[in-house]
Structure formats: structure tokens, C-alpha cells
Coordinates of C-alpha atoms in Angstrom, one line a residue:
M1 CA 84.5 99.9 98.4
A2 CA 83.9 96.3 99.4
D3 CA 80.5 97.3 100.9
I4 CA 79.5 98.8 97.6
V5 CA 80.4 95.7 95.7
R6 CA 78.6 93.4 98.2
M7 CA 75.4 95.4 98.0
H8 CA 75.2 96.1 94.3
H9 CA 77.3 93.6 92.4
R10 CA 74.1 91.6 91.5
D11 CA 72.5 94.6 89.9
L12 CA 75.7 95.5 88.1
L13 CA 76.0 92.0 86.6
A14 CA 72.3 92.0 85.6
R15 CA 73.0 95.2 83.5
W16 CA 76.6 94.8 82.4
N17 CA 77.7 91.2 82.7
H18 CA 77.6 90.7 78.9
V19 CA 80.4 93.3 78.4
L20 CA 82.6 92.6 81.5
S21 CA 85.9 91.0 81.0
R22 CA 87.2 88.1 83.0
E23 CA 89.6 90.4 84.8
Q24 CA 86.8 92.8 85.8
R25 CA 84.6 90.0 87.2
K26 CA 87.6 88.7 89.2
A27 CA 88.3 92.2 90.5
L28 CA 84.7 92.4 91.8
R29 CA 85.0 89.0 93.4
D30 CA 88.3 89.8 95.0
I31 CA 87.3 93.2 96.4
R32 CA 84.1 91.7 97.8
D33 CA 85.9 88.9 99.6
C34 CA 89.1 90.8 100.7
R35 CA 89.9 90.4 104.4
S36 CA 86.8 88.3 105.1
A37 CA 86.2 84.7 106.2
A38 CA 85.8 83.8 102.5
L39 CA 89.6 83.9 102.0
G40 CA 90.6 82.4 105.3
G41 CA 93.0 83.9 107.7
R42 CA 95.1 83.3 110.9
V43 CA 94.9 83.8 114.6
Q44 CA 97.8 85.7 116.2
Q45 CA 98.6 85.8 119.9
C46 CA 100.8 88.1 121.9
D47 CA 104.0 86.4 123.2
R48 CA 103.8 88.5 126.4
C49 CA 100.1 89.1 127.5
G50 CA 98.3 86.4 125.5
H51 CA 96.0 88.8 123.7
R52 CA 94.6 87.3 120.5
V53 CA 93.6 88.9 117.2
I54 CA 92.0 87.3 114.1
L55 CA 93.4 88.6 110.7
Y56 CA 91.7 87.5 107.5
N57 CA 93.7 87.2 104.3
S58 CA 93.9 89.9 101.6
C59 CA 92.9 89.2 98.0
R60 CA 96.2 90.9 96.7
N61 CA 94.4 92.1 93.6
R62 CA 96.2 95.1 92.2
H63 CA 92.9 96.9 91.8
C64 CA 91.8 96.4 95.4
P65 CA 91.9 99.6 97.6
K66 CA 92.8 97.6 100.7
C67 CA 95.8 95.7 99.3
Q68 CA 98.2 98.3 98.0
A69 CA 100.1 99.4 101.2
Q70 CA 102.2 96.3 101.5
A71 CA 102.9 96.0 97.8
R72 CA 103.9 99.6 97.7
A73 CA 106.2 99.2 100.7
R74 CA 108.0 96.2 99.2
W75 CA 108.3 97.9 95.8
L76 CA 109.7 101.1 97.3
T77 CA 112.3 99.2 99.3
Q78 CA 113.5 97.5 96.1
R79 CA 113.7 100.9 94.3
E80 CA 115.6 102.7 97.1
S81 CA 118.9 101.2 96.0
E82 CA 118.4 102.6 92.5
L83 CA 118.0 106.3 93.5
L84 CA 120.7 108.7 92.5
P85 CA 121.8 111.8 94.4
V86 CA 120.4 114.3 91.8
P87 CA 117.3 116.3 91.5
Y88 CA 114.3 114.5 90.0
F89 CA 111.6 115.7 87.7
H90 CA 108.0 114.6 87.2
V91 CA 106.8 114.5 83.6
V92 CA 103.1 113.6 82.7
F93 CA 102.1 112.5 79.3
T94 CA 98.3 112.6 78.6
L95 CA 96.4 111.1 75.7
P96 CA 93.7 113.4 74.1
S97 CA 90.2 112.2 74.8
Q98 CA 89.5 111.1 71.2
I99 CA 92.5 108.8 71.2
G100 CA 92.2 107.7 74.8
R101 CA 88.7 106.2 74.3
L102 CA 90.3 103.6 71.9
A103 CA 91.7 102.0 75.1
L104 CA 88.2 100.9 76.1
Q105 CA 88.3 98.2 73.5
N106 CA 92.1 98.0 72.9
P107 CA 93.8 98.4 76.3
Q108 CA 96.8 96.2 75.6
Q109 CA 97.6 97.9 72.3
I110 CA 96.9 101.5 73.3
Y111 CA 98.7 101.4 76.6
K112 CA 101.7 99.6 75.0
I113 CA 101.9 102.4 72.4
L114 CA 101.5 105.0 75.2
F115 CA 104.5 103.7 77.1
R116 CA 106.7 103.4 74.0
A117 CA 105.7 106.8 72.6
A118 CA 106.4 108.6 75.9
A119 CA 109.7 106.7 76.3
Q120 CA 110.9 107.5 72.8
S121 CA 110.0 111.2 73.2
L122 CA 112.0 111.5 76.4
L123 CA 115.0 109.4 75.3
E124 CA 115.4 111.1 71.9
T125 CA 114.8 114.6 73.2
A126 CA 117.3 114.2 76.0
A127 CA 119.9 112.7 73.6
D128 CA 119.8 115.8 71.4
P129 CA 123.3 117.5 71.7
R130 CA 121.6 120.9 71.5
L131 CA 119.6 120.1 74.6
L132 CA 120.9 117.7 77.2
G133 CA 123.0 115.4 75.0
A134 CA 122.8 112.5 77.4
S135 CA 121.4 109.0 77.8
I136 CA 118.8 109.2 80.6
G137 CA 116.7 106.7 82.6
F138 CA 113.3 107.0 84.1
L139 CA 110.3 105.2 85.6
A140 CA 106.8 105.4 84.2
V141 CA 103.5 104.6 85.9
L142 CA 100.3 104.2 84.0
H143 CA 97.1 105.8 85.4
T144 CA 93.9 105.4 83.4
W145 CA 91.5 107.5 85.5
G146 CA 90.5 111.1 86.2
Q147 CA 89.2 112.3 89.6
N148 CA 85.6 111.7 88.4
L149 CA 86.5 108.1 87.4
H150 CA 86.1 108.8 83.7
L151 CA 88.7 107.3 81.4
H152 CA 91.8 109.5 81.3
P153 CA 94.9 107.6 80.3
H154 CA 98.2 109.2 81.2
L155 CA 101.7 108.3 82.3
H156 CA 103.5 109.7 85.4
C157 CA 107.3 109.6 84.7
V158 CA 109.9 110.2 87.4
V159 CA 113.2 111.3 85.7
P160 CA 116.6 111.9 87.3
G161 CA 117.8 115.4 86.3
G162 CA 120.6 114.3 84.0
G163 CA 122.2 111.4 82.3
I164 CA 125.3 109.6 80.9
S165 CA 127.1 111.4 78.1
L166 CA 126.7 109.6 74.8
D167 CA 130.3 108.5 74.9
G168 CA 129.9 107.2 78.4
S169 CA 132.7 109.3 79.9
R170 CA 130.9 111.7 82.2
W171 CA 127.6 112.6 83.9
I172 CA 125.7 115.5 82.3
G173 CA 123.3 117.4 84.6
C174 CA 120.5 119.6 83.6
K175 CA 121.6 123.0 82.4
K176 CA 119.0 124.6 84.6
S177 CA 118.1 123.1 87.9
S178 CA 114.5 124.2 87.6
F179 CA 113.9 123.0 84.0
F180 CA 114.3 119.6 82.4
L181 CA 113.5 119.6 78.7
P182 CA 111.4 121.8 76.4
V183 CA 107.8 120.8 76.8
H184 CA 106.8 121.7 73.2
L185 CA 109.5 119.3 71.9
L186 CA 108.4 116.5 74.2
S187 CA 104.8 117.0 73.2
H188 CA 105.6 117.1 69.4
G189 CA 107.7 113.9 69.7
F190 CA 105.1 112.1 71.8
R191 CA 102.3 112.9 69.3
K192 CA 104.3 112.0 66.3
C193 CA 105.5 108.7 67.7
F194 CA 102.1 107.6 69.1
L195 CA 100.2 108.3 65.9
R196 CA 102.9 106.5 63.8
R197 CA 102.6 103.4 66.0
L198 CA 98.8 103.7 66.1
R199 CA 98.6 103.7 62.3
R200 CA 100.9 100.7 62.1
A201 CA 98.8 98.8 64.6
F202 CA 95.7 99.5 62.5
R203 CA 97.4 98.3 59.3
K204 CA 98.3 95.1 61.0
G205 CA 94.8 94.5 62.1
A206 CA 95.8 94.7 65.8
L207 CA 92.9 97.0 66.7
Q208 CA 89.3 96.1 67.1
F209 CA 86.2 98.4 67.1
H210 CA 82.7 97.7 68.3
G211 CA 79.6 99.6 69.3
D212 CA 80.0 103.3 69.1
L213 CA 83.5 102.9 67.7
K214 CA 82.5 100.5 64.9
S215 CA 82.9 103.1 62.2
L216 CA 86.6 103.4 62.9
A217 CA 87.2 100.0 61.4
E218 CA 86.8 101.8 58.0
P219 CA 90.3 103.0 56.9
A220 CA 89.0 106.5 55.9
R221 CA 87.3 107.1 59.2
F222 CA 90.4 105.9 61.1
Q223 CA 92.7 108.1 59.1
A224 CA 90.4 111.1 59.7
L225 CA 90.7 110.4 63.4
C226 CA 94.5 110.4 63.3
D227 CA 94.6 113.5 61.1
Q228 CA 92.4 115.4 63.6
A229 CA 94.6 114.2 66.5
A230 CA 97.7 115.4 64.7
E231 CA 96.3 119.0 64.5
I232 CA 95.9 119.5 68.3
D233 CA 98.4 119.9 71.0
W234 CA 99.0 116.9 73.2
V235 CA 99.4 117.6 76.9
V236 CA 102.9 117.0 78.4
H237 CA 103.4 118.6 81.8
V238 CA 106.8 119.0 83.4
K239 CA 106.9 119.8 87.1
P240 CA 109.8 121.4 88.9
P241 CA 112.3 119.2 90.7
F242 CA 111.1 117.9 94.1
G243 CA 114.4 117.2 95.8
G244 CA 116.8 114.3 96.2
P245 CA 116.4 110.6 96.9
R246 CA 114.6 110.8 100.2
R247 CA 111.8 113.0 98.9
V248 CA 111.6 110.9 95.7
L249 CA 110.7 107.8 97.6
K250 CA 107.9 109.6 99.4
Y251 CA 106.7 111.1 96.1
L252 CA 106.7 107.8 94.3
A253 CA 104.5 106.3 97.0
R254 CA 101.7 108.6 95.9
Y255 CA 101.7 107.2 92.4
T256 CA 103.1 103.7 92.0
H257 CA 100.3 101.5 93.6
R258 CA 97.4 103.8 93.4
V259 CA 94.0 102.5 92.3
A260 CA 91.2 104.4 90.6
I261 CA 89.6 105.5 93.9
S262 CA 90.8 104.9 97.5
N263 CA 88.5 104.2 100.4
H264 CA 89.3 107.5 102.1
R265 CA 87.6 109.4 99.3
L266 CA 84.3 107.5 99.7
R267 CA 81.9 109.6 101.8
A268 CA 78.4 107.9 101.7
L269 CA 76.5 104.9 100.4
E270 CA 72.8 105.7 100.8
N271 CA 69.7 104.7 98.9
G272 CA 71.7 103.0 96.1
R273 CA 73.8 106.1 95.5
V274 CA 77.6 106.6 96.2
S275 CA 79.1 110.0 97.2
F276 CA 82.8 110.6 96.9
E277 CA 85.3 113.4 97.0
W278 CA 87.0 114.6 93.8
K279 CA 89.3 117.5 92.8
D280 CA 88.1 119.7 90.0
Y281 CA 91.3 120.7 88.3
A282 CA 89.4 123.1 86.0
H283 CA 88.5 125.2 89.0
R284 CA 91.7 125.6 91.0
S285 CA 91.7 122.0 92.2
R286 CA 88.7 122.6 94.5
T287 CA 87.6 119.5 96.4
K288 CA 83.9 118.8 95.5
L289 CA 81.4 116.0 96.3
M290 CA 80.1 113.9 93.5
T291 CA 77.1 111.5 93.9
L292 CA 76.5 108.7 91.4
D293 CA 74.1 105.8 91.1
A294 CA 76.0 102.8 92.6
I295 CA 75.8 100.8 89.4
E296 CA 77.3 103.8 87.4
F297 CA 79.9 104.2 90.1
L298 CA 81.0 100.5 89.8
R299 CA 80.9 100.7 86.0
R300 CA 83.3 103.6 86.0
F301 CA 85.5 101.9 88.5
L302 CA 85.7 98.8 86.3
L303 CA 86.9 100.9 83.3
H304 CA 90.3 101.0 85.1
V305 CA 90.8 97.2 85.6
L306 CA 93.8 96.3 83.5
P307 CA 94.1 93.2 81.4
T308 CA 96.2 90.3 82.9
G309 CA 99.8 90.7 82.0
L310 CA 99.8 94.4 81.4
V311 CA 102.6 95.9 83.4
R312 CA 101.7 99.3 84.7
I313 CA 105.1 100.3 86.2
R314 CA 108.0 100.2 83.7
Q315 CA 111.5 101.5 83.6
F316 CA 113.5 102.8 80.6
G317 CA 116.9 104.0 79.6
F318 CA 119.7 103.3 82.0
L319 CA 117.0 102.0 84.5
S320 CA 115.7 99.3 82.1
N321 CA 116.0 95.8 83.4
R322 CA 118.6 94.5 81.0
H323 CA 121.2 97.2 81.8
R324 CA 120.2 98.5 85.2
A325 CA 122.9 97.1 87.5
H326 CA 125.8 98.1 85.1
K327 CA 124.4 101.5 84.2
L328 CA 123.6 102.5 87.7
Q329 CA 127.1 101.6 88.8
L330 CA 128.4 103.7 86.0
C331 CA 126.1 106.6 87.0
R332 CA 127.4 106.5 90.6
T333 CA 131.0 106.3 89.4
L334 CA 130.6 109.4 87.2
L335 CA 128.7 111.3 89.8
A336 CA 131.3 110.5 92.4
K337 CA 134.0 112.1 90.2
R338 CA 131.9 115.2 89.8
F339 CA 130.2 115.5 93.2
P340 CA 132.1 113.3 95.7
S341 CA 130.1 114.5 98.7
L342 CA 126.7 113.5 97.2
C343 CA 127.2 109.8 96.9
D344 CA 126.7 108.5 100.4
A345 CA 123.1 107.3 100.7
A346 CA 121.5 106.5 104.0
T347 CA 119.3 103.4 104.4
P348 CA 116.2 103.5 106.5
D349 CA 115.7 101.4 109.6
P350 CA 114.0 98.0 109.0
A351 CA 110.3 97.8 109.8
D352 CA 109.5 96.9 113.4
L353 CA 107.8 93.7 114.3
Q354 CA 104.0 93.8 114.7
T355 CA 103.4 95.1 118.2
C356 CA 100.6 93.8 120.4
P357 CA 97.7 96.4 120.3
S358 CA 96.8 95.5 123.9
C359 CA 99.9 95.6 126.0
K360 CA 102.1 97.5 123.6
L361 CA 105.1 95.5 124.7
G362 CA 104.8 92.0 123.2
H363 CA 104.8 90.9 119.6
L364 CA 102.1 89.0 117.7
I365 CA 102.9 85.5 116.5
V366 CA 100.8 83.2 114.4
I367 CA 99.3 80.3 116.5
E368 CA 96.5 79.1 114.1
F369 CA 95.4 79.2 110.5
I370 CA 91.8 79.6 109.4
S371 CA 90.6 77.8 106.4
A372 CA 88.7 79.7 103.7
A373 CA 85.0 79.7 104.0
L374 CA 82.4 79.6 101.2
P375 CA 81.4 83.1 100.2
A376 CA 78.3 84.4 101.8
V377 CA 77.0 85.6 98.4
A378 CA 77.0 83.9 95.0
D379 CA 80.1 84.0 92.9
T380 CA 80.3 86.9 90.4
S381 CA 82.1 85.0 87.7

């Protein structure tokens, strides 16, 4: 990805700089300079054989394909203590395309509404005494892309299979181990809540429309859009449970710190064109090769750079920040009463020190820091 940016960022800016946000220009700059002399670095030496390696600093931009592994590992370590010994479900909420495109000009508002609508749908449906009748908790991760890098806003929610009874006296598990909540009820509640909040944001003047969307600034046109969206089914997909806590951590790692496209999917950069692998879900998830002009490839990638301050991983219900410690302790207490043998969780071994790649016996220690150098190419800001 860095090679593509270095080679084609000037052409991209010449064509699209007038519409790029500050965050998008910063993402380009960071990806270009990541793990290069431009950001400085350090020299490490083996404490046994004296072998030296030079390591350049990472940009730590949340959209950089190189910088997610360490952030993911730290985050998963923090989340491990919050896992419960119950089955977990994966629920995906997807915006229809005619609504999702509003996020191009209103990312803060649309993604905020998406989180709140999905959360309300899950929490209210689970609390219904005719269904689960419990207060649940869950984690939601925002993804904005499809496999072809077009805009495709959706939320991945990881939900423990059960919750605290509404009077707080017992743990209520799912009535069927292979099924969480009725999909049609989740879909209906999601659509209703999202459109209600969207109309409210429009009345308050919180939405803006330019270019191809300019006509939606007219109340009649906007209302027609909402009416059409209310007539279609909104996609909510519930996957079967994927096991207990150990498997949940491995599963979460696939979603929490993912970027629009990873380096391993990139296959070629030739003659100003980028080829990458993608899964065609409309044809049995077949892996195909797509080739785009490099400028178009970068334009699509930048669609998924989020505004500063927009949190893309959020927790709700008994996992929300305000009540998490108390509620999790209550969950474990209630589960221990019902399933005493399930409540002993093993912790993984701590990560090993960085081993010398030469002798395989010593450990690398920092002996020198390298100051940041001036970028080899002009700044993209």
C-alpha cells in the first residue's frame, strides 16, 4: 500500500485534493512514511551475539495496513478479562445503499445513528419477555467497505448468548443454543429506529448535502428517500454461535482492527494499475482478481478514512463503560450459581521477548535512536 501511495499520491492530489479531508490527507502522508527513515527509528543489538538491526518507527494511523497488529494485540489482551463462559453470536447490521451513501458527506452523523439504531434494536428485542427477557451486552465494530472497496457501511456485533434478568436475580441463556433472536424483529427495529433518528437529524439541520446529493436538502426529496427506505427489508444477519471465550478472541481479531484492504490482498502494481483479490459474495464467495487505475484505487481506499474522534469500536448494555466492572461481576456471579464448572478462565502466557533473528538465543535491546529525516517526497497536506 505504501508503494502505491508513494508512486501515485501526486496524481491523486492533482485530481481530488479539493475534496479530500484533513484526515484523508494525513492518512496518505502517514501510510507513505510508515516504517521509513522519515519517521526515525532505533538500532537494536543482540545481548548475546552482537547482531544489529535497524527498525523504523510506525505511523500508528488507524487506517494504515502495517500498524494494526500491535494495536489489535493490546486491545484483545484488555478484552480477554471481559469474556464470559457462554456461547457468542455474530450479528451484522447493514445499511441499504441509498441510505449508506449519505455517509460520504455526513460520516459523523450517519455512523452515530447506525451505532445507536443497531444497539437499540438489540437491547429492546432482547429485553422483550416473550423472547429473551434479559438485559444483554455486546461489542460493535464499524466497517465501511465492501470487498471491492465501494462504500458499504455495516456493523459487526459480537453478543454473548444470554443476559441478566430484568430484576437482576439470575442469568438467562438463549432458549436455543443455535439461535439468538428473531432476525425479522431485529431488522424491523433497526430500520424504524434508524429512520426516526435520521429524520430528526434532518429537522435539526445536522445533515449536509452537496453535489449529486444536493437535491436531498429539499424536505420533500428527503422525505421521499426515507419513505422508500421504509418499504424495503434492511439486512440483519445472525450467524450461529462460534464457541466460548478462547474462540471469541480469535474471532474478534479478524474484525476489530481491520482496514479497508490489507497488504496481503494486493497482487500487482503495473503501468499505473493496481490488482487485488476480492471475494464475490454474490457468487458463492469466489475469490476473484480486480484491477483498477491506481488513482481510482486510492480514491476508493480514502472513502473509508474516518473523521477524527469517531470511535469505531463501541460496547453497549452490560459491557458499556459506565457499568462494565459491576455488571460483569454480576454476570459471573449469576453464571457461577447456574454453571459452577464454567467460570474458571485460563489466561494465556505473556508474549516472549523479541528474539535475535541471527543466533536465535539472545534478545534485542535498544542501543541507539535515529532521528526522523525529511521525507523524500513533498508533503501531501
